[in-house]
Amino acid sequence: TCLKKNPEERWQSAGDIGRQLSWILEDSSQSGSTKVSAPVPETPRPTWLVPAIAAAAVLIAVVLVGWFMFRSGATPAREVSRLTLTPSSNAPVVSVGGIDVLIAPDGQRIVYLGARPEGGRVLYVRELSSLESRPIAGTELPETFPVANPFITSDGASIVFRSPGKGILSVPLRGGPPLKIADDSARFLSGTSAADDTLVLALGDGLYRTSARGGGTLERLTQPRDRGIFIAPSALPGGQSILYHLRDVGDQTDRVFVLDLRTREERPLVDNGIAPHYAPTGHLVFARGTTLMAAPFDAARLVVTGTPVAVQEGIQRPDELSAPDYSLSTNGTLVYVPALPATVATATPAWVDRDGRDLGPVVPTATPNILTGTRISP
């Protein structure tokens, strides 16, 4: 194992090797012999054919994050379970560039933005014990609305999202009247549950705290930054510290920060990282492009303690300014939308007469030309 070609398959420390040897000796002393398991061949990673339009059915893969490299002193990694969920054609996933897919903290249900058969969009919930998705009453959105940026509260009972003209609303996942958390704001870039029954909202220019019961005032938590946009906060265990993504619109850089709510200290953690989450394996998970990365993280001292490694490639992300379509539960289950296959739009400019008849291509060729914005000289 120490000589595995893939670094992720090696033991990570001398302590790991010592424990393996201790287990062998213990097993040997109890049974009189040492059992060696035959290696299990790796199952090839499946590929998904995903339509290249937002309103088409998109596959959601759920992965138990046993593939995270385990920290020093941890027990052996758990078994990895992978499965694919295909939403009904009547409730397809819509990927619009904001936060479009979520998993509840207990890992038992998935929420995603989907198209409605009668038009428009709505947030759907899919219980993993069920075969069907159901719309969440009170979360209906117009088709022209850009992003709702929803998040699930830490108790898993409610979904908080932006409803145009109505405000930042909280709606029970099982149905019920909406509760207004804050006034409507186009700057709303999601939020998270914090300690003491409060919510932390990212409103573009900073992070703000307010009551989860609604009707409260907004308390600013972060220092203003002239060129900074605060995005996608995510609470660490206990709700006293908040991970978030800070984008500098001046030099177009992205960094992961952590905010200590007790001291108000804002500390940079990772360069070139977005959409941070904490994994129960003791890792900071974040995205670079369409790849998920994981770095060993000390949640007590709020410091990264090791080098980030890639743990999952091919996460859907409509463009470089969009959020990656993934979410991580507190029990270590990952849900994500696989990246759409790369496509290049092609066009063949043609002559057309004033009656609309096609007179043939401008440039005779058997294959389409990658030509757009064609102009004719005066």
mmCIF file of C-alpha atoms in Angstrom:
data_model
loop_
_atom_site.group_PDB
_atom_site.id
_atom_site.type_symbol
_atom_site.label_atom_id
_atom_site.label_comp_id
_atom_site.label_asym_id
_atom_site.label_seq_id
_atom_site.Cartn_x
_atom_site.Cartn_y
_atom_site.Cartn_z
ATOM 1 C CA THR A 1 0.000 0.000 0.000
ATOM 2 C CA CYS A 2 2.896 2.379 0.698
ATOM 3 C CA LEU A 3 4.046 1.943 -2.918
ATOM 4 C CA LYS A 4 0.696 2.521 -4.620
ATOM 5 C CA LYS A 5 1.111 4.611 -7.769
ATOM 6 C CA ASN A 6 -1.930 6.735 -6.900
ATOM 7 C CA PRO A 7 -1.031 8.828 -3.803
ATOM 8 C CA GLU A 8 -4.654 8.753 -2.584
ATOM 9 C CA GLU A 9 -4.458 4.935 -2.265
ATOM 10 C CA ARG A 10 -1.391 5.045 0.015
ATOM 11 C CA TRP A 11 -1.475 5.215 3.804
ATOM 12 C CA GLN A 12 -1.114 8.818 4.835
ATOM 13 C CA SER A 13 1.208 8.490 7.826
ATOM 14 C CA ALA A 14 3.438 6.143 9.789
ATOM 15 C CA GLY A 15 0.661 6.023 12.400
ATOM 16 C CA ASP A 16 -1.658 4.433 9.841
ATOM 17 C CA ILE A 17 0.918 1.707 9.128
ATOM 18 C CA GLY A 18 1.421 1.069 12.842
ATOM 19 C CA ARG A 19 -2.304 0.577 13.354
ATOM 20 C CA GLN A 20 -2.500 -1.827 10.433
ATOM 21 C CA LEU A 21 0.329 -3.899 11.902
ATOM 22 C CA SER A 22 -1.308 -3.846 15.337
ATOM 23 C CA TRP A 23 -4.590 -5.111 13.860
ATOM 24 C CA ILE A 24 -2.762 -7.915 12.041
ATOM 25 C CA LEU A 25 -1.009 -8.961 15.246
ATOM 26 C CA GLU A 26 -4.261 -8.855 17.222
ATOM 27 C CA ASP A 27 -6.080 -10.883 14.575
ATOM 28 C CA SER A 28 -3.202 -13.340 14.426
ATOM 29 C CA SER A 29 -3.111 -13.829 18.201
ATOM 30 C CA GLN A 30 -6.855 -14.447 18.337
ATOM 31 C CA SER A 31 -7.219 -16.809 15.380
ATOM 32 C CA GLY A 32 -3.759 -18.291 15.106
ATOM 33 C CA SER A 33 -3.438 -17.134 11.527
ATOM 34 C CA THR A 34 -3.426 -13.936 9.568
ATOM 35 C CA LYS A 35 -6.176 -13.448 7.014
ATOM 36 C CA VAL A 36 -5.338 -11.465 3.904
ATOM 37 C CA SER A 37 -8.233 -10.260 1.785
ATOM 38 C CA ALA A 38 -7.910 -10.435 -1.967
ATOM 39 C CA PRO A 39 -7.963 -6.992 -3.586
ATOM 40 C CA VAL A 40 -11.322 -5.993 -4.982
ATOM 41 C CA PRO A 41 -11.096 -4.601 -8.510
ATOM 42 C CA GLU A 42 -12.270 -1.034 -8.820
ATOM 43 C CA THR A 43 -15.596 -0.519 -10.505
ATOM 44 C CA PRO A 44 -15.239 1.741 -13.551
ATOM 45 C CA ARG A 45 -16.679 5.179 -12.916
ATOM 46 C CA PRO A 46 -19.980 5.454 -14.777
ATOM 47 C CA THR A 47 -20.590 8.197 -17.281
ATOM 48 C CA TRP A 48 -23.834 10.024 -17.678
ATOM 49 C CA LEU A 49 -25.383 11.366 -20.832
ATOM 50 C CA VAL A 50 -26.893 14.668 -19.827
ATOM 51 C CA PRO A 51 -29.017 16.855 -22.114
ATOM 52 C CA ALA A 52 -27.469 20.197 -22.968
ATOM 53 C CA ILE A 53 -30.562 22.219 -22.134
ATOM 54 C CA ALA A 54 -31.492 23.420 -18.660
ATOM 55 C CA ALA A 55 -35.078 22.150 -18.706
ATOM 56 C CA ALA A 56 -34.084 18.593 -19.631
ATOM 57 C CA ALA A 57 -33.868 15.768 -17.130
ATOM 58 C CA VAL A 58 -30.495 15.958 -15.395
ATOM 59 C CA LEU A 59 -29.019 13.134 -13.395
ATOM 60 C CA ILE A 60 -28.112 13.659 -9.746
ATOM 61 C CA ALA A 61 -25.458 11.383 -8.280
ATOM 62 C CA VAL A 62 -25.279 10.782 -4.529
ATOM 63 C CA VAL A 63 -21.980 9.641 -3.060
ATOM 64 C CA LEU A 64 -21.116 8.634 0.484
ATOM 65 C CA VAL A 65 -17.857 10.470 1.020
ATOM 66 C CA GLY A 66 -15.806 7.485 2.053
ATOM 67 C CA TRP A 67 -13.354 8.476 -0.657
ATOM 68 C CA PHE A 68 -12.085 11.410 1.378
ATOM 69 C CA MET A 69 -8.539 10.718 2.426
ATOM 70 C CA PHE A 70 -8.794 10.010 6.134
ATOM 71 C CA ARG A 71 -7.001 12.199 8.610
ATOM 72 C CA SER A 72 -4.175 11.023 10.837
ATOM 73 C CA GLY A 73 -5.505 8.854 13.656
ATOM 74 C CA ALA A 74 -8.852 8.218 11.975
ATOM 75 C CA THR A 75 -10.439 4.810 11.594
ATOM 76 C CA PRO A 76 -10.376 3.152 8.137
ATOM 77 C CA ALA A 77 -12.505 4.866 5.509
ATOM 78 C CA ARG A 78 -16.136 3.830 5.261
ATOM 79 C CA GLU A 79 -17.486 1.907 2.304
ATOM 80 C CA VAL A 80 -18.335 4.067 -0.698
ATOM 81 C CA SER A 81 -21.892 3.929 -2.021
ATOM 82 C CA ARG A 82 -22.755 5.575 -5.329
ATOM 83 C CA LEU A 83 -26.165 5.869 -6.891
ATOM 84 C CA THR A 84 -27.848 7.913 -9.562
ATOM 85 C CA LEU A 85 -31.251 9.581 -9.223
ATOM 86 C CA THR A 86 -33.105 10.498 -12.393
ATOM 87 C CA PRO A 87 -35.859 13.031 -11.744
ATOM 88 C CA SER A 88 -39.181 12.549 -13.519
ATOM 89 C CA SER A 89 -39.596 14.236 -16.885
ATOM 90 C CA ASN A 90 -42.391 16.222 -15.209
ATOM 91 C CA ALA A 91 -39.943 17.570 -12.598
ATOM 92 C CA PRO A 92 -36.569 18.014 -14.339
ATOM 93 C CA VAL A 93 -33.626 19.778 -12.745
ATOM 94 C CA VAL A 94 -32.997 23.346 -13.887
ATOM 95 C CA SER A 95 -29.425 24.587 -13.693
ATOM 96 C CA VAL A 96 -29.452 28.379 -13.834
ATOM 97 C CA GLY A 97 -26.124 29.265 -12.266
ATOM 98 C CA GLY A 98 -27.085 29.862 -8.661
ATOM 99 C CA ILE A 99 -27.469 27.206 -5.971
ATOM 100 C CA ASP A 100 -29.747 24.652 -7.613
ATOM 101 C CA VAL A 101 -29.316 21.435 -5.593
ATOM 102 C CA LEU A 102 -29.188 20.783 -1.826
ATOM 103 C CA ILE A 103 -29.111 17.837 0.544
ATOM 104 C CA ALA A 104 -30.633 17.938 4.021
ATOM 105 C CA PRO A 105 -28.228 17.814 6.981
ATOM 106 C CA ASP A 106 -29.270 14.237 7.813
ATOM 107 C CA GLY A 107 -28.732 13.144 4.204
ATOM 108 C CA GLN A 108 -32.302 11.795 3.878
ATOM 109 C CA ARG A 109 -33.775 14.201 1.333
ATOM 110 C CA ILE A 110 -32.700 16.280 -1.635
ATOM 111 C CA VAL A 111 -34.051 19.668 -2.688
ATOM 112 C CA TYR A 112 -33.525 21.022 -6.185
ATOM 113 C CA LEU A 113 -34.772 23.748 -8.504
ATOM 114 C CA GLY A 114 -36.961 22.256 -11.211
ATOM 115 C CA ALA A 115 -39.338 23.110 -14.013
ATOM 116 C CA ARG A 116 -43.108 22.967 -13.516
ATOM 117 C CA PRO A 117 -45.248 21.181 -16.147
ATOM 118 C CA GLU A 118 -47.572 24.191 -16.266
ATOM 119 C CA GLY A 119 -44.660 26.620 -16.672
ATOM 120 C CA GLY A 120 -42.322 28.455 -14.348
ATOM 121 C CA ARG A 121 -40.140 26.854 -11.700
ATOM 122 C CA VAL A 122 -40.492 25.454 -8.207
ATOM 123 C CA LEU A 123 -38.328 23.866 -5.522
ATOM 124 C CA TYR A 124 -38.819 20.102 -5.387
ATOM 125 C CA VAL A 125 -38.025 17.768 -2.496
ATOM 126 C CA ARG A 126 -37.092 14.132 -3.086
ATOM 127 C CA GLU A 127 -37.073 11.833 -0.063
ATOM 128 C CA LEU A 128 -34.437 9.142 -0.588
ATOM 129 C CA SER A 129 -37.043 6.681 0.660
ATOM 130 C CA SER A 130 -39.353 7.753 -2.188
ATOM 131 C CA LEU A 131 -39.289 7.244 -5.953
ATOM 132 C CA GLU A 132 -40.886 10.593 -6.780
ATOM 133 C CA SER A 133 -40.144 14.275 -6.298
ATOM 134 C CA ARG A 134 -42.844 16.576 -5.016
ATOM 135 C CA PRO A 135 -43.090 20.371 -5.332
ATOM 136 C CA ILE A 136 -42.783 22.373 -2.124
ATOM 137 C CA ALA A 137 -45.884 24.530 -1.828
ATOM 138 C CA GLY A 138 -45.049 28.208 -1.547
ATOM 139 C CA THR A 139 -41.772 28.043 -3.503
ATOM 140 C CA GLU A 140 -43.182 28.726 -6.977
ATOM 141 C CA LEU A 141 -40.991 31.035 -9.083
ATOM 142 C CA PRO A 142 -41.368 32.670 -12.508
ATOM 143 C CA GLU A 143 -39.365 31.137 -15.344
ATOM 144 C CA THR A 144 -37.611 34.452 -15.969
ATOM 145 C CA PHE A 145 -36.393 34.666 -12.362
ATOM 146 C CA PRO A 146 -32.602 34.190 -12.349
ATOM 147 C CA VAL A 147 -31.646 32.514 -9.051
ATOM 148 C CA ALA A 148 -33.348 31.661 -5.740
ATOM 149 C CA ASN A 149 -30.114 30.526 -3.981
ATOM 150 C CA PRO A 150 -31.934 28.323 -1.434
ATOM 151 C CA PHE A 151 -30.500 26.700 1.679
ATOM 152 C CA ILE A 152 -31.897 24.179 4.163
ATOM 153 C CA THR A 153 -31.963 25.069 7.849
ATOM 154 C CA SER A 154 -29.778 23.050 10.200
ATOM 155 C CA ASP A 155 -32.774 21.169 11.649
ATOM 156 C CA GLY A 156 -33.706 20.050 8.136
ATOM 157 C CA ALA A 157 -37.261 21.330 8.564
ATOM 158 C CA SER A 158 -37.344 24.397 6.291
ATOM 159 C CA ILE A 159 -36.018 25.793 3.033
ATOM 160 C CA VAL A 160 -34.975 29.460 2.844
ATOM 161 C CA PHE A 161 -34.871 31.149 -0.577
ATOM 162 C CA ARG A 162 -35.424 34.394 -2.421
ATOM 163 C CA SER A 163 -38.897 34.987 -3.870
ATOM 164 C CA PRO A 164 -39.015 38.010 -6.232
ATOM 165 C CA GLY A 165 -41.015 40.858 -4.790
ATOM 166 C CA LYS A 166 -41.880 38.869 -1.660
ATOM 167 C CA GLY A 167 -38.583 38.726 0.194
ATOM 168 C CA ILE A 168 -36.257 36.123 1.639
ATOM 169 C CA LEU A 169 -38.746 33.467 2.716
ATOM 170 C CA SER A 170 -38.662 30.350 4.881
ATOM 171 C CA VAL A 171 -41.049 27.527 3.948
ATOM 172 C CA PRO A 172 -41.430 24.160 5.733
ATOM 173 C CA LEU A 173 -40.278 21.264 3.563
ATOM 174 C CA ARG A 174 -43.482 19.412 4.426
ATOM 175 C CA GLY A 175 -45.648 22.382 3.460
ATOM 176 C CA GLY A 176 -47.043 25.364 5.281
ATOM 177 C CA PRO A 177 -47.322 29.139 5.086
ATOM 178 C CA PRO A 178 -44.145 31.046 4.161
ATOM 179 C CA LEU A 179 -42.350 33.090 6.819
ATOM 180 C CA LYS A 180 -40.629 36.308 5.749
ATOM 181 C CA ILE A 181 -37.047 36.397 7.019
ATOM 182 C CA ALA A 182 -35.875 39.613 5.317
ATOM 183 C CA ASP A 183 -36.852 42.042 2.571
ATOM 184 C CA ASP A 184 -36.308 41.033 -1.033
ATOM 185 C CA SER A 185 -32.784 41.677 -2.271
ATOM 186 C CA ALA A 186 -31.177 40.904 -5.614
ATOM 187 C CA ARG A 187 -27.886 40.705 -3.680
ATOM 188 C CA PHE A 188 -29.019 37.571 -1.797
ATOM 189 C CA LEU A 189 -26.390 34.867 -2.399
ATOM 190 C CA SER A 190 -27.702 32.139 -0.057
ATOM 191 C CA GLY A 191 -27.219 31.619 3.675
ATOM 192 C CA THR A 192 -26.805 29.126 6.506
ATOM 193 C CA SER A 193 -28.048 28.353 10.010
ATOM 194 C CA ALA A 194 -25.944 29.664 12.897
ATOM 195 C CA ALA A 195 -26.101 29.214 16.673
ATOM 196 C CA ASP A 196 -28.925 30.504 18.891
ATOM 197 C CA ASP A 197 -31.713 30.047 16.314
ATOM 198 C CA THR A 198 -30.234 32.604 13.912
ATOM 199 C CA LEU A 199 -29.494 32.651 10.214
ATOM 200 C CA VAL A 200 -26.477 34.139 8.428
ATOM 201 C CA LEU A 201 -27.319 35.615 5.028
ATOM 202 C CA ALA A 202 -24.897 36.581 2.261
ATOM 203 C CA LEU A 203 -26.155 39.832 0.764
ATOM 204 C CA GLY A 204 -23.338 40.504 -1.664
ATOM 205 C CA ASP A 205 -21.585 43.268 0.252
ATOM 206 C CA GLY A 206 -21.273 41.234 3.461
ATOM 207 C CA LEU A 207 -22.617 38.594 5.817
ATOM 208 C CA TYR A 208 -25.597 39.492 8.009
ATOM 209 C CA ARG A 209 -27.235 37.730 10.961
ATOM 210 C CA THR A 210 -30.957 37.679 11.663
ATOM 211 C CA SER A 211 -33.531 35.642 13.577
ATOM 212 C CA ALA A 212 -34.729 32.377 12.039
ATOM 213 C CA ARG A 213 -38.206 33.281 13.304
ATOM 214 C CA GLY A 214 -38.467 36.287 11.015
ATOM 215 C CA GLY A 215 -39.170 39.921 11.676
ATOM 216 C CA GLY A 216 -35.720 40.629 13.055
ATOM 217 C CA THR A 217 -33.207 43.230 12.040
ATOM 218 C CA LEU A 218 -30.090 42.494 10.000
ATOM 219 C CA GLU A 219 -26.854 42.604 11.977
ATOM 220 C CA ARG A 220 -23.764 43.116 9.856
ATOM 221 C CA LEU A 221 -21.004 40.604 10.667
ATOM 222 C CA THR A 222 -18.188 41.359 8.201
ATOM 223 C CA GLN A 223 -16.137 44.400 7.341
ATOM 224 C CA PRO A 224 -17.056 46.160 4.072
ATOM 225 C CA ARG A 225 -14.812 45.475 1.073
ATOM 226 C CA ASP A 226 -14.899 47.848 -1.868
ATOM 227 C CA ARG A 227 -14.483 45.094 -4.465
ATOM 228 C CA GLY A 228 -15.588 42.030 -2.517
ATOM 229 C CA ILE A 229 -18.702 39.907 -2.993
ATOM 230 C CA PHE A 230 -19.656 37.536 -0.171
ATOM 231 C CA ILE A 231 -21.138 34.262 -1.430
ATOM 232 C CA ALA A 232 -22.511 30.927 -0.150
ATOM 233 C CA PRO A 233 -21.912 30.886 3.634
ATOM 234 C CA SER A 234 -21.805 27.490 5.341
ATOM 235 C CA ALA A 235 -21.732 26.962 9.108
ATOM 236 C CA LEU A 236 -19.158 24.806 10.843
ATOM 237 C CA PRO A 237 -20.381 22.365 13.558
ATOM 238 C CA GLY A 238 -21.803 24.303 16.502
ATOM 239 C CA GLY A 239 -22.768 27.287 14.339
ATOM 240 C CA GLN A 240 -20.163 29.628 15.878
ATOM 241 C CA SER A 241 -17.987 29.876 12.753
ATOM 242 C CA ILE A 242 -19.003 30.445 9.150
ATOM 243 C CA LEU A 243 -17.210 29.409 5.968
ATOM 244 C CA TYR A 244 -17.802 31.613 2.933
ATOM 245 C CA HIS A 245 -16.516 32.426 -0.524
ATOM 246 C CA LEU A 246 -15.184 35.932 -1.200
ATOM 247 C CA ARG A 247 -14.871 37.065 -4.797
ATOM 248 C CA ASP A 248 -12.740 40.108 -5.645
ATOM 249 C CA VAL A 249 -14.378 41.698 -8.684
ATOM 250 C CA GLY A 250 -11.262 43.775 -9.271
ATOM 251 C CA ASP A 251 -8.673 41.078 -9.897
ATOM 252 C CA GLN A 252 -11.297 38.319 -10.426
ATOM 253 C CA THR A 253 -9.906 36.092 -7.660
ATOM 254 C CA ASP A 254 -11.815 33.694 -5.425
ATOM 255 C CA ARG A 255 -10.845 32.749 -1.874
ATOM 256 C CA VAL A 256 -12.378 30.714 0.932
ATOM 257 C CA PHE A 257 -12.621 32.541 4.284
ATOM 258 C CA VAL A 258 -13.867 31.644 7.740
ATOM 259 C CA LEU A 259 -15.605 34.048 10.119
ATOM 260 C CA ASP A 260 -15.462 33.449 13.880
ATOM 261 C CA LEU A 261 -18.772 34.814 15.194
ATOM 262 C CA ARG A 262 -17.363 35.126 18.728
ATOM 263 C CA THR A 263 -14.402 37.327 17.824
ATOM 264 C CA ARG A 264 -15.560 38.627 14.389
ATOM 265 C CA GLU A 265 -12.169 37.624 12.989
ATOM 266 C CA GLU A 266 -12.177 36.992 9.220
ATOM 267 C CA ARG A 267 -9.446 34.568 8.190
ATOM 268 C CA PRO A 268 -8.440 33.454 4.659
ATOM 269 C CA LEU A 269 -8.159 29.671 4.278
ATOM 270 C CA VAL A 270 -7.709 28.738 0.612
ATOM 271 C CA ASP A 271 -6.889 30.610 -2.589
ATOM 272 C CA ASN A 272 -8.699 29.760 -5.820
ATOM 273 C CA GLY A 273 -11.636 28.149 -4.056
ATOM 274 C CA ILE A 274 -15.412 28.590 -4.009
ATOM 275 C CA ALA A 275 -18.518 27.084 -2.360
ATOM 276 C CA PRO A 276 -16.932 25.775 0.876
ATOM 277 C CA HIS A 277 -18.398 23.064 3.119
ATOM 278 C CA TYR A 278 -17.135 21.120 6.110
ATOM 279 C CA ALA A 279 -16.988 17.323 5.888
ATOM 280 C CA PRO A 280 -17.333 15.123 8.994
ATOM 281 C CA THR A 281 -14.034 13.465 8.062
ATOM 282 C CA GLY A 282 -12.342 16.688 9.234
ATOM 283 C CA HIS A 283 -11.891 18.244 5.805
ATOM 284 C CA LEU A 284 -12.637 21.556 4.156
ATOM 285 C CA VAL A 285 -14.385 20.796 0.866
ATOM 286 C CA PHE A 286 -14.528 23.415 -1.883
ATOM 287 C CA ALA A 287 -14.649 23.680 -5.664
ATOM 288 C CA ARG A 288 -12.039 24.683 -8.211
ATOM 289 C CA GLY A 289 -13.649 24.943 -11.583
ATOM 290 C CA THR A 290 -15.681 21.743 -11.950
ATOM 291 C CA THR A 291 -13.560 19.725 -9.485
ATOM 292 C CA LEU A 292 -14.217 19.244 -5.774
ATOM 293 C CA MET A 293 -11.172 19.535 -3.547
ATOM 294 C CA ALA A 294 -10.653 18.486 0.077
ATOM 295 C CA ALA A 295 -8.039 19.746 2.534
ATOM 296 C CA PRO A 296 -7.477 18.552 6.124
ATOM 297 C CA PHE A 297 -9.027 21.160 8.412
ATOM 298 C CA ASP A 298 -8.901 21.785 12.145
ATOM 299 C CA ALA A 299 -12.387 23.071 12.973
ATOM 300 C CA ALA A 300 -11.368 24.038 16.511
ATOM 301 C CA ARG A 301 -8.393 26.199 15.505
ATOM 302 C CA LEU A 302 -9.956 27.220 12.149
ATOM 303 C CA VAL A 303 -6.846 26.375 10.133
ATOM 304 C CA VAL A 304 -6.120 24.210 7.096
ATOM 305 C CA THR A 305 -3.579 21.594 8.129
ATOM 306 C CA GLY A 306 -2.704 19.924 4.820
ATOM 307 C CA THR A 307 -2.552 20.182 1.050
ATOM 308 C CA PRO A 308 -5.844 20.103 -0.902
ATOM 309 C CA VAL A 309 -6.425 17.068 -3.120
ATOM 310 C CA ALA A 310 -9.032 16.435 -5.822
ATOM 311 C CA VAL A 311 -11.824 14.117 -4.668
ATOM 312 C CA GLN A 312 -14.512 14.410 -7.365
ATOM 313 C CA GLU A 313 -14.336 15.741 -10.900
ATOM 314 C CA GLY A 314 -17.072 16.710 -13.325
ATOM 315 C CA ILE A 315 -19.376 18.885 -11.184
ATOM 316 C CA GLN A 316 -21.902 20.902 -13.152
ATOM 317 C CA ARG A 317 -21.077 24.629 -13.207
ATOM 318 C CA PRO A 318 -22.748 26.693 -15.949
ATOM 319 C CA ASP A 319 -19.952 29.291 -16.098
ATOM 320 C CA GLU A 320 -17.061 30.666 -14.044
ATOM 321 C CA LEU A 321 -19.321 33.094 -12.187
ATOM 322 C CA SER A 322 -21.813 30.370 -11.239
ATOM 323 C CA ALA A 323 -22.006 28.216 -8.153
ATOM 324 C CA PRO A 324 -21.122 24.535 -8.633
ATOM 325 C CA ASP A 325 -24.143 22.238 -8.350
ATOM 326 C CA TYR A 326 -23.203 20.253 -5.258
ATOM 327 C CA SER A 327 -24.150 19.980 -1.607
ATOM 328 C CA LEU A 328 -22.769 18.101 1.404
ATOM 329 C CA SER A 329 -24.718 16.804 4.402
ATOM 330 C CA THR A 330 -23.442 16.670 7.966
ATOM 331 C CA ASN A 331 -23.364 12.855 7.806
ATOM 332 C CA GLY A 332 -20.955 12.910 4.858
ATOM 333 C CA THR A 333 -23.270 12.370 1.899
ATOM 334 C CA LEU A 334 -22.555 14.324 -1.258
ATOM 335 C CA VAL A 335 -25.104 15.187 -3.925
ATOM 336 C CA TYR A 336 -24.103 16.787 -7.206
ATOM 337 C CA VAL A 337 -25.210 17.316 -10.777
ATOM 338 C CA PRO A 338 -22.676 15.877 -13.250
ATOM 339 C CA ALA A 339 -21.197 18.376 -15.682
ATOM 340 C CA LEU A 340 -22.858 18.696 -19.035
ATOM 341 C CA PRO A 341 -20.736 17.396 -21.920
ATOM 342 C CA ALA A 342 -18.650 20.116 -23.537
ATOM 343 C CA THR A 343 -20.205 21.350 -26.765
ATOM 344 C CA VAL A 344 -19.199 23.900 -29.362
ATOM 345 C CA ALA A 345 -21.895 25.783 -31.204
ATOM 346 C CA THR A 346 -21.359 25.733 -34.956
ATOM 347 C CA ALA A 347 -23.065 27.614 -37.734
ATOM 348 C CA THR A 348 -22.939 27.623 -41.522
ATOM 349 C CA PRO A 349 -23.705 31.098 -42.926
ATOM 350 C CA ALA A 350 -25.953 30.858 -45.987
ATOM 351 C CA TRP A 351 -27.236 33.184 -48.672
ATOM 352 C CA VAL A 352 -31.007 33.763 -48.473
ATOM 353 C CA ASP A 353 -33.027 35.765 -51.010
ATOM 354 C CA ARG A 354 -35.658 38.302 -50.031
ATOM 355 C CA ASP A 355 -38.378 35.671 -50.305
ATOM 356 C CA GLY A 356 -36.621 33.486 -47.706
ATOM 357 C CA ARG A 357 -35.279 30.873 -50.141
ATOM 358 C CA ASP A 358 -31.973 29.245 -49.171
ATOM 359 C CA LEU A 359 -29.426 29.869 -51.934
ATOM 360 C CA GLY A 360 -26.659 27.791 -50.415
ATOM 361 C CA PRO A 361 -23.711 28.332 -48.080
ATOM 362 C CA VAL A 362 -21.596 31.466 -48.222
ATOM 363 C CA VAL A 363 -18.465 29.337 -48.052
ATOM 364 C CA PRO A 364 -18.884 25.996 -49.868
ATOM 365 C CA THR A 365 -17.932 23.272 -47.430
ATOM 366 C CA ALA A 366 -19.104 19.847 -46.356
ATOM 367 C CA THR A 367 -18.745 20.609 -42.659
ATOM 368 C CA PRO A 368 -20.247 23.401 -40.543
ATOM 369 C CA ASN A 369 -18.147 26.470 -39.977
ATOM 370 C CA ILE A 370 -17.599 27.937 -36.530
ATOM 371 C CA LEU A 371 -18.663 31.327 -37.814
ATOM 372 C CA THR A 372 -20.987 33.703 -36.012
ATOM 373 C CA GLY A 373 -21.790 37.367 -36.319
ATOM 374 C CA THR A 374 -21.316 37.345 -40.107
ATOM 375 C CA ARG A 375 -21.426 40.771 -41.800
ATOM 376 C CA ILE A 376 -21.835 41.833 -45.422
ATOM 377 C CA SER A 377 -19.803 44.742 -46.734
ATOM 378 C CA PRO A 378 -21.699 47.852 -47.846
#
